[in-house]
Tab-separated table of C-alpha atoms and ligand atoms in Angstrom:
chain	number	residue	atom	x	y	z
A	1	MET	CA	49.336	5.919	97.046
A	2	THR	CA	52.052	5.855	94.290
A	3	VAL	CA	52.232	3.969	91.188
A	4	GLU	CA	55.449	3.034	89.242
A	5	LEU	CA	55.675	3.406	85.458
A	6	GLN	CA	58.149	3.998	82.753
A	7	ILE	CA	58.263	7.185	80.662
A	8	ASP	CA	60.671	7.132	77.809
A	9	GLY	CA	62.763	4.456	79.450
A	10	LYS	CA	62.944	6.307	82.714
A	11	GLU	CA	61.418	4.709	85.881
A	12	VAL	CA	59.015	7.094	87.362
A	13	ARG	CA	56.939	7.125	90.624
A	14	ALA	CA	53.857	9.109	90.428
A	15	GLU	CA	50.866	9.867	92.734
A	16	GLU	CA	47.808	7.803	91.764
A	17	GLY	CA	45.280	9.759	89.852
A	18	ILE	CA	47.491	12.416	88.231
A	19	THR	CA	47.760	12.373	84.518
A	20	ILE	CA	50.660	11.038	82.293
A	21	LEU	CA	51.433	14.614	81.320
A	22	GLU	CA	51.730	15.745	84.825
A	23	ALA	CA	53.816	12.659	85.759
A	24	ALA	CA	56.108	13.403	82.874
A	25	ARG	CA	56.574	16.996	83.594
A	26	GLU	CA	57.436	16.059	87.174
A	27	ALA	CA	60.013	13.675	85.804
A	28	GLY	CA	61.522	16.506	83.630
A	29	ILE	CA	60.164	15.157	80.450
A	30	ALA	CA	58.496	17.676	78.136
A	31	ILE	CA	55.289	16.896	76.277
A	32	PRO	CA	53.937	19.682	73.959
A	33	THR	CA	50.487	20.981	74.707
A	34	LEU	CA	48.225	23.542	73.118
A	35	CYS	CA	45.108	23.397	75.183
A	36	TYR	CA	46.382	22.393	78.615
A	37	HIS	CA	46.766	24.754	81.442
A	38	THR	CA	47.951	23.811	85.139
A	39	GLU	CA	45.064	25.772	86.637
A	40	LEU	CA	42.364	24.599	84.384
A	41	MET	CA	40.371	21.408	84.042
A	42	PRO	CA	41.719	19.176	81.173
A	43	HIS	CA	40.062	19.990	77.914
A	44	GLY	CA	41.496	17.362	75.507
A	45	THR	CA	40.865	19.183	72.217
A	46	CYS	CA	44.054	19.838	70.617
A	47	ARG	CA	45.519	16.313	70.740
A	48	ILE	CA	49.097	17.550	70.331
A	49	CYS	CA	49.959	15.878	73.709
A	50	SER	CA	49.322	12.430	72.306
A	51	VAL	CA	51.647	9.641	73.636
A	52	GLU	CA	52.043	6.067	73.190
A	53	VAL	CA	50.922	3.936	76.008
A	54	GLU	CA	51.607	0.092	76.635
A	55	THR	CA	49.434	-1.628	79.358
A	56	ARG	CA	49.490	-5.441	79.636
A	57	GLY	CA	51.184	-5.728	76.214
A	58	ARG	CA	48.708	-3.594	74.322
A	59	MET	CA	49.760	-0.415	72.649
A	60	ARG	CA	47.405	2.609	72.159
A	61	THR	CA	47.713	6.270	71.570
A	62	VAL	CA	46.182	8.559	74.276
A	63	VAL	CA	46.054	12.147	75.205
A	64	SER	CA	48.432	12.508	78.052
A	65	CYS	CA	46.620	15.402	79.698
A	66	GLY	CA	43.355	13.501	80.029
A	67	CYS	CA	44.897	10.114	80.952
A	68	SER	CA	45.676	8.848	84.441
A	69	VAL	CA	48.874	7.102	85.324
A	70	GLU	CA	48.633	3.261	86.088
A	71	GLN	CA	50.806	0.745	87.592
A	72	GLY	CA	53.192	-0.814	85.119
A	73	MET	CA	52.412	1.564	82.217
A	74	VAL	CA	55.080	2.059	79.652
A	75	VAL	CA	54.751	5.427	77.945
A	76	LYS	CA	56.588	6.717	75.037
A	77	THR	CA	56.423	10.574	74.409
A	78	ARG	CA	58.197	10.476	71.072
A	79	SER	CA	58.105	7.735	68.532
A	80	PRO	CA	57.792	7.857	64.672
A	81	ARG	CA	54.085	7.557	65.203
A	82	ILE	CA	53.704	10.253	67.711
A	83	ASP	CA	55.852	12.573	65.779
A	84	ARG	CA	53.706	11.902	62.610
A	85	ILE	CA	50.610	12.612	64.590
A	86	ARG	CA	51.847	15.842	65.814
A	87	LYS	CA	53.188	16.927	62.644
A	88	THR	CA	49.970	16.350	60.857
A	89	LEU	CA	47.900	18.115	63.620
A	90	ILE	CA	50.158	21.227	63.195
A	91	GLU	CA	49.789	21.076	59.461
A	92	LEU	CA	46.012	20.786	59.823
A	93	LEU	CA	45.957	23.842	62.184
A	94	ALA	CA	48.224	26.018	60.085
A	95	PRO	CA	46.023	27.344	57.406
A	96	THR	CA	43.770	29.055	59.906
A	97	THR	CA	46.428	30.219	62.251
A	98	ALA	CA	49.057	31.616	59.771
A	99	VAL	CA	49.207	35.338	59.155
A	100	ASP	CA	50.635	36.290	55.734
A	101	GLY	CA	51.679	32.547	55.534
A	102	GLU	CA	53.776	32.774	58.968
A	103	LEU	CA	52.774	30.944	62.082
A	104	GLY	CA	53.200	32.746	65.386
A	105	GLY	CA	53.853	31.878	69.089
A	106	GLN	CA	53.771	28.256	70.304
A	107	MET	CA	52.590	27.046	66.982
A	108	LYS	CA	55.661	28.441	65.086
A	109	LYS	CA	58.051	26.477	67.589
A	110	LEU	CA	56.057	23.401	67.361
A	111	ALA	CA	56.155	23.588	63.565
A	112	ARG	CA	59.967	23.968	63.624
A	113	GLU	CA	60.322	21.218	66.015
A	114	TYR	CA	58.289	18.537	64.074
A	115	GLY	CA	59.238	19.690	60.686
A	116	ALA	CA	55.545	20.522	59.735
A	117	ASP	CA	54.926	21.574	56.131
A	118	THR	CA	52.572	24.406	57.063
A	119	HIS	CA	51.350	24.804	53.407
A	120	ARG	CA	50.401	21.120	52.958
A	121	PHE	CA	46.630	21.826	53.464
A	122	GLU	CA	46.382	25.352	52.269
A	123	SER	CA	44.792	24.703	48.935
A	124	ARG	CA	42.046	22.665	50.536
A	125	PHE	CA	41.309	25.319	53.191
A	126	ARG	CA	38.591	27.496	52.007
A	127	ASP	CA	37.464	29.489	55.045
A	128	ARG	CA	38.753	32.903	56.172
A	129	PRO	CA	41.548	32.179	58.599
A	130	THR	CA	40.298	33.045	62.139
A	131	ARG	CA	43.709	32.491	63.707
A	132	CYS	CA	42.059	30.708	66.625
A	133	ILE	CA	42.430	26.875	67.126
A	134	LEU	CA	39.562	26.636	69.607
A	135	CYS	CA	41.862	25.517	72.379
A	136	GLY	CA	39.559	27.290	74.833
A	137	GLN	CA	42.299	28.345	77.142
A	138	CYS	CA	40.958	32.020	77.060
A	139	VAL	CA	37.433	30.919	77.510
A	140	ARG	CA	38.083	28.545	80.326
A	141	TYR	CA	40.600	30.682	82.091
A	142	CYS	CA	38.022	33.608	82.159
A	143	ASP	CA	35.497	31.182	83.472
A	144	GLU	CA	37.261	28.963	85.877
A	145	VAL	CA	39.829	31.238	87.361
A	146	VAL	CA	38.945	34.906	86.709
A	147	GLY	CA	35.296	34.393	87.052
A	148	GLU	CA	34.539	37.378	84.796
A	149	HIS	CA	32.882	35.306	81.921
A	150	ALA	CA	33.921	38.020	79.468
A	151	ILE	CA	34.906	35.675	76.633
A	152	GLY	CA	32.953	32.711	75.460
A	153	PHE	CA	32.380	30.206	72.516
A	154	MET	CA	29.619	30.832	70.091
A	155	GLY	CA	28.249	28.543	67.193
A	156	ARG	CA	29.261	25.242	66.437
A	157	GLY	CA	31.382	23.144	64.031
A	158	VAL	CA	33.313	25.196	61.502
A	159	ASP	CA	31.386	28.250	62.601
A	160	ARG	CA	32.564	28.079	66.344
A	161	ARG	CA	34.135	31.384	67.373
A	162	ALA	CA	35.594	32.696	70.546
A	163	VAL	CA	34.002	36.276	71.172
A	164	PHE	CA	34.306	38.925	73.774
A	165	PHE	CA	31.222	40.306	75.645
A	166	PRO	CA	32.322	43.995	75.898
A	167	GLU	CA	29.811	44.745	78.515
A	168	LYS	CA	31.325	42.020	80.827
A	169	ALA	CA	34.950	43.071	79.871
A	170	LYS	CA	35.439	46.031	82.188
A	171	ALA	CA	38.053	43.825	83.973
A	172	CYS	CA	39.984	43.031	81.000
A	173	VAL	CA	41.680	46.426	80.769
A	174	THR	CA	43.655	45.407	83.961
A	175	CYS	CA	43.417	41.650	83.941
A	176	GLN	CA	44.590	40.552	80.366
A	177	ALA	CA	45.231	37.062	81.778
A	178	CYS	CA	44.160	35.410	78.488
A	179	PHE	CA	46.571	37.501	76.495
A	180	ASN	CA	49.547	35.315	77.238
A	181	LEU	CA	47.599	32.135	77.068
A	182	CYS	CA	46.663	32.261	73.524
A	183	PRO	CA	48.907	29.757	71.712
A	184	THR	CA	48.486	31.440	68.365
A	185	GLY	CA	48.891	35.081	69.466
A	186	LYS	CA	45.399	36.052	68.220
A	187	ILE	CA	44.222	37.558	71.484
A	188	PRO	CA	47.223	39.934	72.163
A	189	SER	CA	47.316	41.114	68.444
A	190	GLU	CA	43.554	41.426	67.796
A	191	THR	CA	42.089	42.910	71.095
A	192	ASP	CA	41.915	46.584	71.865
A	193	PHE	CA	41.021	45.929	75.640
A	194	VAL	CA	37.939	48.017	75.411
A	195	VAL	CA	35.280	47.527	72.887
A	196	PHE	CA	36.900	44.421	71.240
A	197	ASP	CA	36.421	45.544	67.749
A	198	GLY	CA	36.216	42.706	65.364
A	199	PHE	CA	36.144	40.154	68.303
A	200	SER	CA	32.732	40.888	69.993
A	201	VAL	CA	29.509	39.255	70.305
A	202	ASP	CA	28.020	41.906	68.100
A	203	ASP	CA	30.591	41.309	65.301
A	204	TYR	CA	29.475	37.594	65.567
A	205	LEU	CA	25.787	38.382	65.261
A	206	ALA	CA	26.495	40.659	62.291
A	207	GLY	CA	27.987	37.692	60.559
A	208	GLU	CA	31.390	39.268	60.455
A	209	LEU	CA	33.592	36.595	62.222
B	1	MET	CA	0.579	33.932	68.588
B	2	MET	CA	3.656	35.417	67.165
B	3	VAL	CA	4.743	38.894	68.218
B	4	SER	CA	6.040	40.889	65.474
B	5	THR	CA	9.804	41.513	65.542
B	6	THR	CA	9.632	45.225	65.678
B	7	LYS	CA	7.455	45.077	68.781
B	8	SER	CA	9.607	42.642	70.590
B	9	LYS	CA	12.551	45.250	71.001
B	10	GLY	CA	10.871	47.045	73.671
B	11	LEU	CA	12.658	45.951	76.737
B	12	PRO	CA	9.825	46.075	79.273
B	13	LYS	CA	8.056	43.530	77.101
B	14	ALA	CA	11.060	41.279	77.035
B	15	SER	CA	11.585	41.406	80.729
B	16	GLY	CA	7.939	40.391	81.315
B	17	ALA	CA	8.140	37.443	78.945
B	18	VAL	CA	11.314	36.279	80.393
B	19	LYS	CA	9.962	36.483	83.900
B	20	LYS	CA	7.002	34.296	82.862
B	21	ALA	CA	9.225	31.720	81.052
B	22	VAL	CA	11.863	31.527	83.860
B	23	GLY	CA	9.245	31.422	86.484
B	24	SER	CA	7.507	28.495	84.888
B	25	TYR	CA	10.535	26.388	85.522
B	26	GLY	CA	10.935	27.707	89.258
B	27	LYS	CA	14.119	29.758	88.257
B	28	ASP	CA	15.999	26.411	87.620
B	29	LYS	CA	19.164	27.181	85.855
B	30	GLU	CA	19.129	23.646	84.343
B	31	ALA	CA	16.035	24.795	82.449
B	32	LEU	CA	17.995	27.184	80.303
B	33	ILE	CA	17.252	25.365	77.113
B	34	GLN	CA	13.386	25.079	77.919
B	35	VAL	CA	13.281	28.787	78.885
B	36	LEU	CA	14.965	29.641	75.456
B	37	LEU	CA	12.549	27.414	73.539
B	38	ASP	CA	9.703	29.072	75.219
B	39	LEU	CA	10.976	32.531	74.526
B	40	GLN	CA	11.769	31.562	70.857
B	41	ALA	CA	8.170	30.638	70.495
B	42	VAL	CA	6.981	33.923	71.875
B	43	PHE	CA	9.247	36.372	69.927
B	44	GLY	CA	9.964	34.061	66.967
B	45	TRP	CA	13.684	34.613	67.464
B	46	LEU	CA	16.038	35.454	70.401
B	47	PRO	CA	16.704	39.157	70.514
B	48	PRO	CA	19.896	40.355	72.322
B	49	GLY	CA	17.702	42.005	75.039
B	50	VAL	CA	16.036	38.931	75.823
B	51	LEU	CA	19.070	36.890	76.144
B	52	ARG	CA	20.546	39.462	78.637
B	53	GLU	CA	17.302	39.422	80.540
B	54	VAL	CA	17.560	35.553	80.787
B	55	SER	CA	20.976	35.781	81.953
B	56	GLU	CA	20.050	38.241	84.788
B	57	GLN	CA	16.935	36.596	85.746
B	58	LEU	CA	18.303	32.932	85.904
B	59	ASP	CA	21.641	34.109	87.238
B	60	VAL	CA	23.604	32.472	84.492
B	61	PRO	CA	26.563	34.146	82.826
B	62	VAL	CA	25.379	35.789	79.570
B	63	VAL	CA	28.343	34.016	77.867
B	64	GLN	CA	26.764	30.678	78.506
B	65	VAL	CA	23.312	31.892	77.454
B	66	TYR	CA	24.695	32.890	74.229
B	67	ARG	CA	26.723	29.839	73.800
B	68	ILE	CA	23.484	27.560	74.151
B	69	ALA	CA	21.417	29.872	71.915
B	70	SER	CA	23.918	29.868	69.194
B	71	TYR	CA	24.669	26.196	69.284
B	72	TYR	CA	21.224	24.741	68.616
B	73	LYS	CA	19.590	25.151	65.278
B	74	ALA	CA	16.275	25.436	66.888
B	75	PHE	CA	17.148	28.878	68.035
B	76	SER	CA	17.600	31.980	65.737
B	77	LEU	CA	19.642	34.918	66.823
B	78	GLN	CA	18.503	36.901	63.813
B	79	PRO	CA	14.979	38.351	63.382
B	80	ARG	CA	12.640	35.947	61.563
B	81	GLY	CA	9.497	36.497	59.782
B	82	ARG	CA	5.985	35.815	60.938
B	83	HIS	CA	5.876	32.760	58.871
B	84	ILE	CA	8.630	30.218	58.554
B	85	ILE	CA	9.185	28.238	55.214
B	86	LYS	CA	11.352	25.325	55.641
B	87	VAL	CA	12.432	23.703	52.420
B	88	CYS	CA	13.833	20.029	52.940
B	89	MET	CA	17.222	19.663	51.420
B	90	GLY	CA	17.657	16.224	52.797
B	91	THR	CA	18.914	13.430	50.425
B	92	ALA	CA	15.613	11.926	49.677
B	93	CYS	CA	14.143	15.367	48.845
B	94	GLN	CA	17.179	16.360	46.661
B	95	VAL	CA	16.692	13.372	44.618
B	96	ARG	CA	13.143	14.255	44.179
B	97	ARG	CA	14.108	17.863	42.983
B	98	SER	CA	13.931	19.987	46.081
B	99	PRO	CA	16.362	22.354	44.675
B	100	GLN	CA	14.038	23.313	41.918
B	101	LEU	CA	11.256	23.649	44.649
B	102	LEU	CA	13.541	25.946	46.566
B	103	ASN	CA	14.046	28.002	43.446
B	104	THR	CA	10.478	28.324	42.673
B	105	ILE	CA	9.629	29.495	46.180
B	106	SER	CA	12.682	31.893	45.841
B	107	ALA	CA	11.266	33.255	42.632
B	108	VAL	CA	7.763	33.620	43.844
B	109	LEU	CA	8.669	35.459	47.041
B	110	LYS	CA	11.554	37.254	45.454
B	111	MET	CA	13.985	36.188	48.246
B	112	LYS	CA	17.032	34.031	48.709
B	113	PRO	CA	17.273	31.068	51.121
B	114	CYS	CA	18.197	32.085	54.861
B	115	GLU	CA	16.582	35.611	54.195
B	116	THR	CA	13.863	37.301	55.882
B	117	SER	CA	11.561	39.501	53.708
B	118	THR	CA	11.730	43.169	54.306
B	119	ASP	CA	8.173	43.369	55.435
B	120	GLY	CA	8.774	40.764	58.164
B	121	ARG	CA	6.363	38.221	56.553
B	122	PHE	CA	8.541	35.321	55.676
B	123	THR	CA	11.812	33.707	56.472
B	124	LEU	CA	12.837	31.028	53.988
B	125	GLU	CA	15.120	28.372	55.539
B	126	THR	CA	16.523	25.024	54.344
B	127	VAL	CA	16.578	22.125	56.667
B	128	ASN	CA	18.172	18.613	56.258
B	129	CYS	CA	15.131	16.088	56.654
B	130	LEU	CA	11.739	16.761	57.801
B	131	GLY	CA	11.354	13.090	58.617
B	132	CYS	CA	8.696	12.353	55.928
B	133	CYS	CA	10.906	11.403	52.940
B	134	ALA	CA	8.141	9.459	51.087
B	135	MET	CA	6.368	12.872	50.695
B	136	GLY	CA	9.299	14.483	49.010
B	137	PRO	CA	10.083	17.096	47.842
B	138	VAL	CA	8.668	18.594	51.142
B	139	VAL	CA	8.180	22.222	52.304
B	140	ALA	CA	6.918	23.030	55.693
B	141	ILE	CA	5.190	26.338	56.002
B	142	ASP	CA	4.389	27.226	59.585
B	143	ASP	CA	4.798	23.499	60.361
B	144	VAL	CA	2.102	22.529	57.751
B	145	TYR	CA	3.806	20.042	55.461
B	146	HIS	CA	3.167	20.413	51.560
B	147	SER	CA	4.245	17.452	49.422
B	148	ASN	CA	5.578	18.567	46.054
B	149	PRO	CA	3.283	21.665	45.787
B	150	SER	CA	2.806	23.402	42.617
B	151	THR	CA	3.567	27.056	42.004
B	152	ALA	CA	-0.118	27.795	42.085
B	153	ASP	CA	-0.604	25.821	45.431
B	154	LEU	CA	2.377	27.724	46.801
B	155	GLN	CA	1.071	31.093	45.643
B	156	LYS	CA	-2.369	30.393	47.419
B	157	VAL	CA	-0.725	29.597	50.686
B	158	PHE	CA	1.523	32.619	50.565
B	159	GLU	CA	-1.277	35.011	49.737
B	160	SER	CA	-3.342	33.758	52.791
B	161	ALA	CA	-0.338	34.379	55.172
B	162	GLU	CA	-0.735	37.920	56.699
C	1	LIG	S1	41.477	32.855	70.883
C	1	LIG	FE1	43.516	31.891	71.409
C	1	LIG	S2	43.221	31.185	73.520
C	1	LIG	FE2	41.175	31.587	72.762
C	1	LIG	S3	40.440	29.571	72.041
C	1	LIG	FE3	41.293	30.722	70.140
C	1	LIG	S4	43.388	29.994	70.188
C	1	LIG	FE4	42.672	29.283	72.173
C	2	LIG	S1	47.037	19.478	75.800
C	2	LIG	FE1	46.161	17.455	75.785
C	2	LIG	S2	44.568	17.601	74.239
C	2	LIG	FE2	45.353	19.576	74.136
C	3	LIG	S1	14.698	14.096	53.010
C	3	LIG	FE1	13.182	15.485	52.968
C	3	LIG	S2	11.837	14.717	54.426
C	3	LIG	FE2	13.546	13.420	54.610
């Protein structure tokens, strides 16, 4: 079964059950993502993929990676409202991801594209920058695809951290699949492939993360 | 009965306790939280060796065991004393001067909140509401609730604690 919908004014036919994000990509329309990965279950934590959707005359904002297409939907992937949401999200994430005031990787590209003021929330940010936005791509890829369970989340709320379990991480030396996934560049620049100094469960337990 | 934290480091002991806890739920993975609660009651906290045993015996990735153990406040990943002191910092108790109560306890025991005394006797914790606001300010010592205790009352309780 296919459904017909409109994305950015373009008539699109999409298979029923796929997400707005997938339908848009098939139609060649780019939507930014930070926590989405084609091989993983949708996570819906970064919200950067938010789009405007109009169904039966009602407009709402949804995360395109977690919302299925529907017959007759009208989707806008860019609008003043969407741009403002994305800009603010980047600004909120910036203080924890910046290294010496500079963003890296995907975050840097997005900040430029949306004209984000990366210093906007700096003065109100009191924690140590962890450089992790908790997108969970590393954790979920290791769980769902690689199956090694070498990296996982610990703690909750503002204390949540992604940590490596060195004794499980023998495979990391050759795998390194998560290195390229990390949207902030934390993993490639902070891991040493072996004992994960400063990134391990022992560091977490010692209260150093 | 509480097992002292130094003794709990011995691994054979851990594997036995874990075997019992895991066995009592028929090795059901879904019982992970229950298993951890039981072990927390045995050891007073969840030592790394115990968590790794749980992972092995329950066949659940160690990552997942740690995620659960570090998520809930009911679990402690740090050694705790034989006696747990919980001072209520909930709104009602705040208004009724629980910060002063905490200061008094800190001074009497010469330890800061979130600390465990070096002799392994006490752990001083703060909690957010013990559910009996009318008794505030409240401190629970080994789950016995004390309403607005005087310094002398506290001293007596602490002295009787081994
Ligand atoms: S370390 Fe990187 S990939 Fe992993 S959760 Fe944090 S930001 Fe995402
Ligand atoms: S990509 Fe959709 S919420 Fe992160
Ligand atoms: S606020 Fe202390 S018991 Fe409720």
